[in-house]
Amino acid sequence: MSSTPDEPLAKAKRLVRSFLPQDRQPSPDEVQIAVNAIFGMLAAQGENLDRDQLAKEIEAMITVFQERSLGLVDPKGHEPWLPEAKNNRSWDFWERYRWFLEDVEDLPLSVVRRLDQTSDEVLSQLEDPRRPGPWRRKGLVIGQVQSGKTGQYIGLASKAVDAGYKLVVVLAGIHNDLRSQTQLRIDEGLLGFDTQHQMRSNENGDSRTIGAGLMPLQGKKLDIASPTNSSEKGDFGRQAAATINFPLGSFPVVLVVKKHWKILEYLRRWVTDVQGTEGENGRKIVRDVPLLVIDDEADNASINTVRDPDDDPTRTNRAIRDLINSFDRAAYVGYTATPFANIYIDPDADHDEVGGDLFPESFIRSLPSPSNYLGPERVFGLQVDDEDEEDVHPLPLVRHVNDSDSWLPSRHKAGDRPRGDLPRSLREAVASFVLSCAARRARGQVRVHNSMLVHVTRFTAVQSLVREQVEDHLHFLVDSLRDRYGKGPKLLAEFQELWERDFVPTTAHFPADEAEPLTWEQVSTELLDAIRKIQVKAVNGTSRDALDYYDNRKDGLSVIAIGGQKLSRGLTLSGLTVSYYLRWANTYDTLLQMGRWFGYRPGYEDLCRLYTTPAVEDAYVEVTAATDELRREVEEMATLGLTPRQFGLKVRSSSLGLMVTAANKMRQSERILLSYSGEGPETVIFNLADRAVKRNFKSLEDLVRHLDGITEPETAVSGGTVMWRGVPPEVVSEFVASYETDRMAQRVRPRLIAKYIEQCAKVGELGNWTVCLVGKSAATPVDVAGHSVGPVTRAPLNPEFRAEGRYTIRRVLSPRDEGLDLDEAQLEAARKASGKAAKQKEKTSVPKHPSGPYLRRQRRPDQALLLIYPIEVPGPKDDAPELPLVGFQVSFPYSRNQSKTEYVANSIYLQEDIYALDEEDEA
């Protein structure tokens, strides 16, 4: 729990930080020396401090690590400027924001240092606002859901106004509550005053200074204004424009507006009316007022989804482009965790009236998350390419829901009503939330926000009915706990059973210094106070309920928020511990954005729970892999010095694009060019139906017999691994095409892989294959067409795989295997490239073995590898011998004839199967 600036502990931490080195991670000895010095000084002044607690909090702060970001850059038309500007301009807005992050937000020093560095890297790719126009820069920053993107772009905006950008427009979502929440963050971090009470920092009268504005800056008062405010109705419009009584250009003006074409049109007209001069074709242009547009959630509403690029763009997309093109000097930076739609933007689009589209042609930068970020990799597990790095195993926070369909079927309609009482799983989720609130109180986290998310339907009418049921159940719990002699003891016993069965073993999984173990006695004494504080609210377009965290900032808000789309993107649920989530989404990007449970949970990670269906968990495993693969692609191409346009061409034709975003955002709704150039698709989700298992094993045996008939096998002693070299492409494509994958495995489409192999073979590529059947020693061997091979083991991510009929693993590949067919020169080149990338990211260690992308980069165009793994399924279902599952990975070289090896795939086929509901249609 972060302390307020007045408390002795906060004062002590601030002083200790000032003693520590600011440009690197301090050593343990340096920390102890600083702690002892400050503790002694404050103790002599009569301050009551716990030295061990001070040392513990400082150590926790310095152990957080964040890798350096990498980016793709196109220097065309850009003039470097920032190094010189560091010396000839004051950076007051940034300095007070940095101080605010360290002293009030209590961010680890390494995180603030990295934010300083990454915001510099983004700012340096914009133009110097003092450079005469006309100029344009467009970029994209890729973060993770709830990982601190807002804090990063406030840092960018602070430095931008210091540098001389006079107008900053933040596009903050499509709903009032998200816009309001973002404005409040801007008020605290950049403006330094409460916009609900004043419009400009230098206004006379009662000053409502907040946040960074409270940081002492050698007596300076920074002049800045905002015509928008943090109230629900504080957006820009005709009335706001009429009340503005200050000029543009003499000091920075910041607006936080919804991403709606009418709002943007009001803004453009106001700016051009006040400051515009006649330009070409009678169009008014604003000169000498450098503009920075920051587009939060840039893949949502900003994308031009019109099918024909020559047609007029969609209204919001057009309004953004129109605003940018109304300035002779303008920069646009999009921020998102799901950048697929942005990369699909046509970089060559050029409309007669509003100019080029929003493709990030100047730069694309990927922001790694700090080590204390509770993200999809830690929640669902992460496959790692690097042999030297261990896979990230999922935290024990997911609880499966299997009883919700009888209460609220997944295919319900807007007029349906929940059937009967709340399902047992939802009642348990509510009880878990009550326990998490009580446990946080027992740990001293009393005046804090606590939130629970219930996301089970997209229909607002159904959300209201669910709200009534949850509220009735909560009242029942409160009344029962108050009844000491009737229902109270029984309910208390149920809470205790859940605590000891679920919370105690989960907390034991975490290090003791991160999750303080608690006894039932400690928790039970806080139970009634915790549950009395909880409110139930419906958060949607028809409800008057509001998540008023700011109004309750002194005592903390405890809330169960029931909603749909309004809770699905951008909105932060403060202190979120328990999520009950049953929703489908039709694409990866929408599904990932619904994950409000990601973020930072200092001191209470172990109390977090996600109640969801096994199918949703499987989908998130796929999402996590796809987005992580995209980030690795950015990093690898950045080390090669490639441009955003080259990256966009790669991803737009890549299998990375399958199912990641809506077809209308791809702007190619009927045909999609597809390529597996430089990729390594692998099977991680398996259908356990007997038919599928037998079919795939038969396909493997047919392949092995075919291989034995055309080339001599090489057999290793260890595990019976067998390798065939010089295999023609048609043999491989025949096997892959016959393979049956699970319907949830959206990223591996065997028939599409087979078609790609055939397409490459036509132009003389992928002609020389190595096929390796990988075995494991110390395993009971199975006979594969006369070869005795020990099956490998891969732990299931879904322990109840028998009941689900699906076996999900983190990855099938053993990373070192991907280099089995490469010569020593190829391996050494891959090692050097991998080491260079690690050095650029400032990793703590250089990998001994190169990861997949660097190995594939060294392959000759004709040199490809198929790795096949027989997988032993744990716990046979009966006494009969069980066939192993068959998994594979293909290591494709980069094609030198990309345009010739791409092939056309029907988007209807690509989008079939898994997801049924379209989030864009939600009310």
PDB file of C-alpha atoms in Angstrom, residues 716-813:
ATOM      1  CA  ALA A 716      19.925 -41.255 -32.202  1.00  0.00           C
ATOM      2  CA  VAL A 717      20.429 -43.477 -29.163  1.00  0.00           C
ATOM      3  CA  SER A 718      18.696 -41.019 -26.819  1.00  0.00           C
ATOM      4  CA  GLY A 719      14.956 -41.675 -26.795  1.00  0.00           C
ATOM      5  CA  GLY A 720      14.981 -43.174 -30.271  1.00  0.00           C
ATOM      6  CA  THR A 721      14.964 -39.802 -32.048  1.00  0.00           C
ATOM      7  CA  VAL A 722      14.866 -40.334 -35.826  1.00  0.00           C
ATOM      8  CA  MET A 723      15.926 -37.838 -38.511  1.00  0.00           C
ATOM      9  CA  TRP A 724      15.450 -37.869 -42.275  1.00  0.00           C
ATOM     10  CA  ARG A 725      17.294 -35.391 -44.526  1.00  0.00           C
ATOM     11  CA  GLY A 726      16.695 -34.323 -48.100  1.00  0.00           C
ATOM     12  CA  VAL A 727      12.925 -34.759 -47.899  1.00  0.00           C
ATOM     13  CA  PRO A 728      10.927 -33.264 -50.813  1.00  0.00           C
ATOM     14  CA  PRO A 729       8.289 -30.609 -49.982  1.00  0.00           C
ATOM     15  CA  GLU A 730       5.269 -32.577 -51.220  1.00  0.00           C
ATOM     16  CA  VAL A 731       5.893 -35.276 -48.593  1.00  0.00           C
ATOM     17  CA  VAL A 732       5.766 -32.686 -45.817  1.00  0.00           C
ATOM     18  CA  SER A 733       2.739 -30.840 -47.189  1.00  0.00           C
ATOM     19  CA  GLU A 734       0.832 -34.121 -47.531  1.00  0.00           C
ATOM     20  CA  PHE A 735       1.394 -34.928 -43.856  1.00  0.00           C
ATOM     21  CA  VAL A 736       0.518 -31.422 -42.659  1.00  0.00           C
ATOM     22  CA  ALA A 737      -2.651 -31.278 -44.771  1.00  0.00           C
ATOM     23  CA  SER A 738      -3.870 -34.579 -43.296  1.00  0.00           C
ATOM     24  CA  TYR A 739      -3.353 -33.408 -39.692  1.00  0.00           C
ATOM     25  CA  GLU A 740      -6.504 -32.670 -37.663  1.00  0.00           C
ATOM     26  CA  THR A 741      -6.164 -29.840 -35.184  1.00  0.00           C
ATOM     27  CA  ASP A 742      -8.555 -28.737 -32.465  1.00  0.00           C
ATOM     28  CA  ARG A 743     -11.107 -26.066 -33.435  1.00  0.00           C
ATOM     29  CA  MET A 744      -9.710 -23.785 -30.718  1.00  0.00           C
ATOM     30  CA  ALA A 745      -6.259 -23.832 -32.314  1.00  0.00           C
ATOM     31  CA  GLN A 746      -6.740 -20.723 -34.422  1.00  0.00           C
ATOM     32  CA  ARG A 747      -3.066 -19.948 -34.957  1.00  0.00           C
ATOM     33  CA  VAL A 748      -2.169 -23.305 -36.556  1.00  0.00           C
ATOM     34  CA  ARG A 749      -4.190 -24.059 -39.683  1.00  0.00           C
ATOM     35  CA  PRO A 750      -2.618 -27.189 -41.258  1.00  0.00           C
ATOM     36  CA  ARG A 751      -4.271 -26.792 -44.649  1.00  0.00           C
ATOM     37  CA  LEU A 752      -3.032 -23.212 -44.933  1.00  0.00           C
ATOM     38  CA  ILE A 753       0.499 -24.284 -43.975  1.00  0.00           C
ATOM     39  CA  ALA A 754       0.378 -27.027 -46.608  1.00  0.00           C
ATOM     40  CA  LYS A 755      -0.761 -24.526 -49.251  1.00  0.00           C
ATOM     41  CA  TYR A 756       2.102 -22.215 -48.359  1.00  0.00           C
ATOM     42  CA  ILE A 757       4.619 -25.056 -48.760  1.00  0.00           C
ATOM     43  CA  GLU A 758       3.167 -25.861 -52.208  1.00  0.00           C
ATOM     44  CA  GLN A 759       3.310 -22.179 -53.213  1.00  0.00           C
ATOM     45  CA  CYS A 760       6.970 -21.887 -52.184  1.00  0.00           C
ATOM     46  CA  ALA A 761       7.896 -25.085 -54.005  1.00  0.00           C
ATOM     47  CA  LYS A 762       6.574 -23.576 -57.257  1.00  0.00           C
ATOM     48  CA  VAL A 763       9.213 -20.815 -57.116  1.00  0.00           C
ATOM     49  CA  GLY A 764      12.085 -23.055 -56.041  1.00  0.00           C
ATOM     50  CA  GLU A 765      11.912 -22.559 -52.265  1.00  0.00           C
ATOM     51  CA  LEU A 766      11.461 -25.068 -49.399  1.00  0.00           C
ATOM     52  CA  GLY A 767      12.863 -27.816 -51.606  1.00  0.00           C
ATOM     53  CA  ASN A 768      15.139 -29.473 -49.033  1.00  0.00           C
ATOM     54  CA  TRP A 769      13.428 -30.559 -45.808  1.00  0.00           C
ATOM     55  CA  THR A 770      14.692 -32.216 -42.681  1.00  0.00           C
ATOM     56  CA  VAL A 771      12.070 -34.167 -40.738  1.00  0.00           C
ATOM     57  CA  CYS A 772      12.832 -35.108 -37.148  1.00  0.00           C
ATOM     58  CA  LEU A 773      10.721 -37.414 -34.985  1.00  0.00           C
ATOM     59  CA  VAL A 774      11.821 -36.337 -31.518  1.00  0.00           C
ATOM     60  CA  GLY A 775      12.006 -38.944 -28.764  1.00  0.00           C
ATOM     61  CA  LYS A 776      12.725 -38.782 -25.060  1.00  0.00           C
ATOM     62  CA  SER A 777      14.929 -41.121 -23.097  1.00  0.00           C
ATOM     63  CA  ALA A 778      13.666 -42.743 -19.868  1.00  0.00           C
ATOM     64  CA  ALA A 779      10.188 -42.935 -21.367  1.00  0.00           C
ATOM     65  CA  THR A 780       8.252 -46.071 -22.213  1.00  0.00           C
ATOM     66  CA  PRO A 781       8.739 -46.253 -25.990  1.00  0.00           C
ATOM     67  CA  VAL A 782       5.948 -46.520 -28.535  1.00  0.00           C
ATOM     68  CA  ASP A 783       6.210 -48.128 -31.931  1.00  0.00           C
ATOM     69  CA  VAL A 784       5.911 -45.670 -34.810  1.00  0.00           C
ATOM     70  CA  ALA A 785       5.921 -47.625 -38.067  1.00  0.00           C
ATOM     71  CA  GLY A 786       8.783 -49.822 -36.858  1.00  0.00           C
ATOM     72  CA  HIS A 787      10.721 -47.157 -34.954  1.00  0.00           C
ATOM     73  CA  SER A 788      10.814 -47.348 -31.152  1.00  0.00           C
ATOM     74  CA  VAL A 789      10.440 -43.756 -29.894  1.00  0.00           C
ATOM     75  CA  GLY A 790      10.077 -42.480 -26.330  1.00  0.00           C
ATOM     76  CA  PRO A 791       7.182 -39.983 -26.190  1.00  0.00           C
ATOM     77  CA  VAL A 792       7.838 -36.568 -24.696  1.00  0.00           C
ATOM     78  CA  THR A 793       5.839 -35.116 -21.788  1.00  0.00           C
ATOM     79  CA  ARG A 794       4.207 -31.706 -21.869  1.00  0.00           C
ATOM     80  CA  ALA A 795       2.319 -30.541 -18.779  1.00  0.00           C
ATOM     81  CA  PRO A 796      -1.299 -29.584 -19.457  1.00  0.00           C
ATOM     82  CA  LEU A 797      -2.420 -26.042 -18.759  1.00  0.00           C
ATOM     83  CA  ASN A 798      -5.928 -27.427 -18.195  1.00  0.00           C
ATOM     84  CA  PRO A 799      -5.862 -30.094 -15.437  1.00  0.00           C
ATOM     85  CA  GLU A 800      -9.439 -31.139 -16.279  1.00  0.00           C
ATOM     86  CA  PHE A 801      -8.502 -31.964 -19.868  1.00  0.00           C
ATOM     87  CA  ARG A 802     -10.340 -35.321 -19.851  1.00  0.00           C
ATOM     88  CA  ALA A 803     -13.674 -33.690 -19.110  1.00  0.00           C
ATOM     89  CA  GLU A 804     -12.993 -30.855 -21.548  1.00  0.00           C
ATOM     90  CA  GLY A 805     -11.898 -33.139 -24.373  1.00  0.00           C
ATOM     91  CA  ARG A 806      -8.982 -30.848 -25.126  1.00  0.00           C
ATOM     92  CA  TYR A 807      -5.304 -30.933 -24.126  1.00  0.00           C
ATOM     93  CA  THR A 808      -3.624 -27.507 -23.952  1.00  0.00           C
ATOM     94  CA  ILE A 809       0.113 -27.065 -23.416  1.00  0.00           C
ATOM     95  CA  ARG A 810       2.403 -24.072 -23.259  1.00  0.00           C
ATOM     96  CA  ARG A 811       4.472 -25.218 -26.235  1.00  0.00           C
ATOM     97  CA  VAL A 812       5.371 -28.426 -28.026  1.00  0.00           C
ATOM     98  CA  LEU A 813       8.846 -27.336 -29.135  1.00  0.00           C
TER      99      LEU A 813
END
